[in-house]
PDB file of C-alpha atoms in Angstrom:
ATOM      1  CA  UNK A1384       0.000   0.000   0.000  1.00 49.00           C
ATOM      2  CA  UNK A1385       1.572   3.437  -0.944  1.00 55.00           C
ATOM      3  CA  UNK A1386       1.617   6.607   1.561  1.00 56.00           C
ATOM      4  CA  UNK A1387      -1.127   8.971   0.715  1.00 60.00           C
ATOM      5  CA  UNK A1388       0.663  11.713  -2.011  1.00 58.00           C
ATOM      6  CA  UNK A1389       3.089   9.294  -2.839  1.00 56.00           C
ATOM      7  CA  UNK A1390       4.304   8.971  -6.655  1.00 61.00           C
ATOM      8  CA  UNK A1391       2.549   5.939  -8.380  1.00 61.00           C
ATOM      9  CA  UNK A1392       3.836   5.678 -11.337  1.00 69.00           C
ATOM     10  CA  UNK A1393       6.472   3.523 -12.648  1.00 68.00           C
ATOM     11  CA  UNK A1394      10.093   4.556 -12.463  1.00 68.00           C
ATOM     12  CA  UNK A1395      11.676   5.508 -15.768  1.00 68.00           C
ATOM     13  CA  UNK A1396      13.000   2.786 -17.733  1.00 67.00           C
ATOM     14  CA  UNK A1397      16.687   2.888 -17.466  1.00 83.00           C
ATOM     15  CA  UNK A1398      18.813   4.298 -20.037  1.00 87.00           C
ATOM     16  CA  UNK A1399      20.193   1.275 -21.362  1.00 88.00           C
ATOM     17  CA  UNK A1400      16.525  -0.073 -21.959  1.00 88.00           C
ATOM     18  CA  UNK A1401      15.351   2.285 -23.789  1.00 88.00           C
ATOM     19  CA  UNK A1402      18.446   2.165 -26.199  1.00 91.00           C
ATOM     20  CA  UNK A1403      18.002  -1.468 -26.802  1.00 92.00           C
ATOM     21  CA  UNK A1404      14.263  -0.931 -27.698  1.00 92.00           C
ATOM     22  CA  UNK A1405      15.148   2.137 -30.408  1.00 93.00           C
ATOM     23  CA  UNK A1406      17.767  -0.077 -31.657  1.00 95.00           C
ATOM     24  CA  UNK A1407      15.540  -3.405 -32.174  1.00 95.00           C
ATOM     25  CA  UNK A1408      12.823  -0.881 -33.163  1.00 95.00           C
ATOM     26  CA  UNK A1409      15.036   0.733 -35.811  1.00 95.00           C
ATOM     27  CA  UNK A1410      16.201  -2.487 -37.030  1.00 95.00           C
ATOM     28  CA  UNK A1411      13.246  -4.095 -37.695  1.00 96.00           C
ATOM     29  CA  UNK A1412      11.823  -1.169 -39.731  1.00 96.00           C
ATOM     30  CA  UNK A1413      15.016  -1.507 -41.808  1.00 96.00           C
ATOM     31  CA  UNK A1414      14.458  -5.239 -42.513  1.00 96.00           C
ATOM     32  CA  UNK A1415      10.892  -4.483 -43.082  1.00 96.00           C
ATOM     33  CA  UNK A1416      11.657  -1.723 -45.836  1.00 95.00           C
ATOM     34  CA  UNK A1417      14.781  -3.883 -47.395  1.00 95.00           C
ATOM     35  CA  UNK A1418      12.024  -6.330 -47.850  1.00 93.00           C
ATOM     36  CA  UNK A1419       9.266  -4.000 -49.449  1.00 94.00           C
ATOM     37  CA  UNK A1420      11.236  -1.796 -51.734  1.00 91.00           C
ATOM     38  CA  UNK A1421      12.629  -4.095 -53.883  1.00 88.00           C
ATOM     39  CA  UNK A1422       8.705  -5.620 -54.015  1.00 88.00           C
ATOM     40  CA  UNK A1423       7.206  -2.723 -54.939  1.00 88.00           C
ATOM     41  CA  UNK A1424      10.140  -1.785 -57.396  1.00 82.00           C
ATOM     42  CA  UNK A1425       8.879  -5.057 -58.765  1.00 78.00           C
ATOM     43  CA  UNK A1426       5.603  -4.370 -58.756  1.00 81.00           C
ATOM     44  CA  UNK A1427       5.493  -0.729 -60.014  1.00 78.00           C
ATOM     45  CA  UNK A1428       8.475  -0.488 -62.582  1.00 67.00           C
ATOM     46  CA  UNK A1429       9.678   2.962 -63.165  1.00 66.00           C
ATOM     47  CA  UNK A1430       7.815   4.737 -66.510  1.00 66.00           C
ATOM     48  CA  UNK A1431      10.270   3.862 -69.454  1.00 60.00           C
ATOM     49  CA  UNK A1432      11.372   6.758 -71.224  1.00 54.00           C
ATOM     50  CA  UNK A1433       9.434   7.977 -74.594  1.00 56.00           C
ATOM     51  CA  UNK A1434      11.879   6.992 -77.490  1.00 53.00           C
ATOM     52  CA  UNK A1435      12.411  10.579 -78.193  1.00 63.00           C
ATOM     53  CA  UNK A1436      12.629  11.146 -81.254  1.00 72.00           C
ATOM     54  CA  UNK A1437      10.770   9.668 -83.758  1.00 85.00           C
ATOM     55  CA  UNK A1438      13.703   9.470 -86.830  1.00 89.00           C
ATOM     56  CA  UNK A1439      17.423   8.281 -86.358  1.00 90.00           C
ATOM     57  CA  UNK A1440      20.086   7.446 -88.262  1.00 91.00           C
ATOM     58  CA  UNK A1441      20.972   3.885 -87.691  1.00 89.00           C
ATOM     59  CA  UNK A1442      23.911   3.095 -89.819  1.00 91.00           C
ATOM     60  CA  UNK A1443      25.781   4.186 -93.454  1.00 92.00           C
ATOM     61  CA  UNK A1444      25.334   1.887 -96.374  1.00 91.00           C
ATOM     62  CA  UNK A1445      27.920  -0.055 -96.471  1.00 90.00           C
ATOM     63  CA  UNK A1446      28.066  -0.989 -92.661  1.00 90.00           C
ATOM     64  CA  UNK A1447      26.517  -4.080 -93.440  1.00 91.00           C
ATOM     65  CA  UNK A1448      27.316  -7.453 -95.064  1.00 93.00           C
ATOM     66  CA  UNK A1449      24.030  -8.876 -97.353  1.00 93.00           C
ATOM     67  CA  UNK A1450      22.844 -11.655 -94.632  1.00 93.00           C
ATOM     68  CA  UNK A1451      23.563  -9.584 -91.542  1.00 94.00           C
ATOM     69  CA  UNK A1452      22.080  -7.321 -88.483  1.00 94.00           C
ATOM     70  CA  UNK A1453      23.119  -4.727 -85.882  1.00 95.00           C
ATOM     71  CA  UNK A1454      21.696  -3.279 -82.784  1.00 95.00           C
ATOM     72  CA  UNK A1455      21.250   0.498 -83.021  1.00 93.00           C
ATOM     73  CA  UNK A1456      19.636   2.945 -80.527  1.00 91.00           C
ATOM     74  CA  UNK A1457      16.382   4.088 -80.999  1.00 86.00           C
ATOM     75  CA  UNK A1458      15.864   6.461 -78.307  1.00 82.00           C
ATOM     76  CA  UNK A1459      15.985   5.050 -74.665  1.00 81.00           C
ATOM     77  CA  UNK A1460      15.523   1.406 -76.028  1.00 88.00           C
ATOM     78  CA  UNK A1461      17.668  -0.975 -78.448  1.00 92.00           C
ATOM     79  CA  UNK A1462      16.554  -1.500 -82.336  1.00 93.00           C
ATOM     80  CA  UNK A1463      17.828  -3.619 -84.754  1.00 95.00           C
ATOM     81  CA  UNK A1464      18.429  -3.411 -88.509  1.00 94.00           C
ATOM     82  CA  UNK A1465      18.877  -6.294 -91.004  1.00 95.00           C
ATOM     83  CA  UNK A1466      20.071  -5.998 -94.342  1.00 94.00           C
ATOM     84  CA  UNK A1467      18.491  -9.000 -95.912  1.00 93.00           C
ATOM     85  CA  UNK A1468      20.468 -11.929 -98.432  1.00 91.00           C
ATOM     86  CA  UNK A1469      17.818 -10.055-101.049  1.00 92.00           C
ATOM     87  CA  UNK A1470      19.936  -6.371-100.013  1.00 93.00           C
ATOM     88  CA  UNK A1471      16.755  -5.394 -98.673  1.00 94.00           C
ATOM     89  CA  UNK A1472      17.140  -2.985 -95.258  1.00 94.00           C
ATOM     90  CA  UNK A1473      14.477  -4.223 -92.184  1.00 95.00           C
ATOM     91  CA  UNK A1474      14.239  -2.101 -89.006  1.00 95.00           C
ATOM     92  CA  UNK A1475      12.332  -4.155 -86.206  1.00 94.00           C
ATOM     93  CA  UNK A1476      12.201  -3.509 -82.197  1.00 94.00           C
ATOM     94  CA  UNK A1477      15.056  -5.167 -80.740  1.00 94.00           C
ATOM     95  CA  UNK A1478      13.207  -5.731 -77.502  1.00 93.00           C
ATOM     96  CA  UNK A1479      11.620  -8.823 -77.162  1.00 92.00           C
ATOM     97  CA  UNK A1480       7.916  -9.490 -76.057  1.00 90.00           C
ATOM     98  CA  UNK A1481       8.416 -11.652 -73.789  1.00 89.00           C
ATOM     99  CA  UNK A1482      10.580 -10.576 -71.309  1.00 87.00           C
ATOM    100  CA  UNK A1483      12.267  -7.761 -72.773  1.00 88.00           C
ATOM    101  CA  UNK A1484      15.172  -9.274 -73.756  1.00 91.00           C
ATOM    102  CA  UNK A1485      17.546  -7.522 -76.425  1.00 94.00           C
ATOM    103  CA  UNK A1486      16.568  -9.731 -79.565  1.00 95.00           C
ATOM    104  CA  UNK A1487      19.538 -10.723 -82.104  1.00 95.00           C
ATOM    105  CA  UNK A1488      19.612 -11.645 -85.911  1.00 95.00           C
ATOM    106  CA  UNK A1489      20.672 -15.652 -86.614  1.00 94.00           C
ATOM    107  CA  UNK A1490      22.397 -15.260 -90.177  1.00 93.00           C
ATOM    108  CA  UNK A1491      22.221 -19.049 -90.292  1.00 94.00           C
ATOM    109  CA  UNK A1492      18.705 -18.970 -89.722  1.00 92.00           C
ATOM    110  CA  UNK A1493      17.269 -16.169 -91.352  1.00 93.00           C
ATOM    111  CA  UNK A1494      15.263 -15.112 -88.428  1.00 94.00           C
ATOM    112  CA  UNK A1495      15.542 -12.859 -85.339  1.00 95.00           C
ATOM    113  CA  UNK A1496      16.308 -14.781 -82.525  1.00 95.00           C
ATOM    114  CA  UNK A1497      15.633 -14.173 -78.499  1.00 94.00           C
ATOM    115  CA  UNK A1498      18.655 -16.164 -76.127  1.00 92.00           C
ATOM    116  CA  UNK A1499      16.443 -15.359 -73.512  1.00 91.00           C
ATOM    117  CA  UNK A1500      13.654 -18.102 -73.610  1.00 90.00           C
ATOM    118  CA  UNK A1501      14.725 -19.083 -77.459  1.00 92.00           C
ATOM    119  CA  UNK A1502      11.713 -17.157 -79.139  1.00 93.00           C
ATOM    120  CA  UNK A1503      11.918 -17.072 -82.530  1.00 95.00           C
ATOM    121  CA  UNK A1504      10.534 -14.213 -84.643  1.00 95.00           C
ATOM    122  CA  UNK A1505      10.935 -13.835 -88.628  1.00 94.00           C
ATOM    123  CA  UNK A1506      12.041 -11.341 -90.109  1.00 93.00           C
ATOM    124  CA  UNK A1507       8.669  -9.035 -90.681  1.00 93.00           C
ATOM    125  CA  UNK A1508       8.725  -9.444 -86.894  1.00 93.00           C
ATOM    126  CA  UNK A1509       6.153 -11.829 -86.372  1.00 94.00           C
ATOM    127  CA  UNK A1510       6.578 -14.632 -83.680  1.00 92.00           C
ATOM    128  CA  UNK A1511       7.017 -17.641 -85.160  1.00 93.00           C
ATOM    129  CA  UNK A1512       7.882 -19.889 -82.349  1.00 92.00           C
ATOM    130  CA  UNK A1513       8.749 -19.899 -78.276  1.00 89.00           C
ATOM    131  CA  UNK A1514       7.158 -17.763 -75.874  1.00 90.00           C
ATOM    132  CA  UNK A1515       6.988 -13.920 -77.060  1.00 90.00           C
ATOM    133  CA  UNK A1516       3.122 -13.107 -76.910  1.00 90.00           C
ATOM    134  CA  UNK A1517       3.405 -10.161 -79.546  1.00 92.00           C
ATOM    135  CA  UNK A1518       5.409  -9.108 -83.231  1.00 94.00           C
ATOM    136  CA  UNK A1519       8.316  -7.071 -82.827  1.00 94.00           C
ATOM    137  CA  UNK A1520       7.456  -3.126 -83.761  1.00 93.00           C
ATOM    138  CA  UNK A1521       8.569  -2.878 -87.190  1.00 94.00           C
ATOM    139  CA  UNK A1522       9.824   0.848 -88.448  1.00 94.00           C
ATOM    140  CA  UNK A1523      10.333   2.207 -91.492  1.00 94.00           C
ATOM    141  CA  UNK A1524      13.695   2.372 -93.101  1.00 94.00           C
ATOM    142  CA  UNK A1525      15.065   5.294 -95.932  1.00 93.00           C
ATOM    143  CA  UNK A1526      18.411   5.372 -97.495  1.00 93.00           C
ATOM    144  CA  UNK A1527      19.156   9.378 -98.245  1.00 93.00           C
ATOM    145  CA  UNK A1528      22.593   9.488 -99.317  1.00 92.00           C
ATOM    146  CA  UNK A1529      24.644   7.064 -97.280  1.00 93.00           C
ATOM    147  CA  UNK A1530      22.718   7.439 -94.197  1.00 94.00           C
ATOM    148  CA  UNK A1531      20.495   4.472 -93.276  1.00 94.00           C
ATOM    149  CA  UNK A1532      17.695   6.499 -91.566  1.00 93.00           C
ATOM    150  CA  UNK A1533      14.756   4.352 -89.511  1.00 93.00           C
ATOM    151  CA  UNK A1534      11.644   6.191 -88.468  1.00 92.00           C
ATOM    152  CA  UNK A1535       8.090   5.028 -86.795  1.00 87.00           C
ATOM    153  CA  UNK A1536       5.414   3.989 -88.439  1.00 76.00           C
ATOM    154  CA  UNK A1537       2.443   6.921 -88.032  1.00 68.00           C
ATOM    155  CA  UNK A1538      -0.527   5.449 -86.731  1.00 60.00           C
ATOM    156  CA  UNK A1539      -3.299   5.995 -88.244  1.00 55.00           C
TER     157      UNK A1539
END
């Protein structure tokens, strides 16, 4: 029984106490945010970047064999150009459907290929085989002079 006018409330928690709780405190918050962030980072990717403009210049003649393809940026993102065994120029996407892969052009096969999950798309861009759920964007291509220039198809 406590004297009448004497203190009833607890003591203060010593000093040491109180440092061990703001440290176990503070340590599970940082577990707790080391395992959201990279969830949510999964879950809400960052917004991709327009591709800027809609016209580059991807290559000069001459840059490629007949039978051969190389990767050229198209903005923020990869494309890739083909110059065909018929010495025809193709400019597709070089991302890949599936899983966003950079795409790659199989000379022995005649077809874009995707390492990734070995999707298989031909060379108007159209899957032809594995698991990419869409074409590949195809753009238009101009020679002016000895500039290889690749632009985007207007929608209409």
């Amino acid at each position: 029984m406590n004297p009448p006018g004497a203190d009833i409330s607890q003591p203060p928690l010593p000093l040491r106490r109180r440092l061990v709780e703001l440290l176990l405190g503070g340590g599970l918050l940082a577990s707790a945010a080391s395992f959201l962030y990279p969830v949510l980072r999964y879950i809400v990717p960052p917004p991709s970047a327009d591709l800027g403009a809609d016209t580059v210049v991807a290559g000069k003649v001459g840059d490629l064999k007949p039978n051969s393809g190389m990767i050229f940026r198209f903005g923020s993102r990869p494309g890739i150009l083909i110059f065909t065994a018929d010495r025809e120029y193709r400019a597709l996407s070089a991302t890949c459907t599936h899983l966003d892969c950079t795409v790659q052009y199989r000379d022995d096969l005649h077809n874009i290929w995707c390492a990734c999950h070995n999707g298989m798309y031909d060379l108007s861009g159209r899957n032809v085989s594995g698991p990419p759920p869409r074409p590949l964007e195809a753009y238009e291509v101009h020679v002016q002079g000895d500039e290889i220039i690749v632009s985007r198809r207007q929608k209409a």
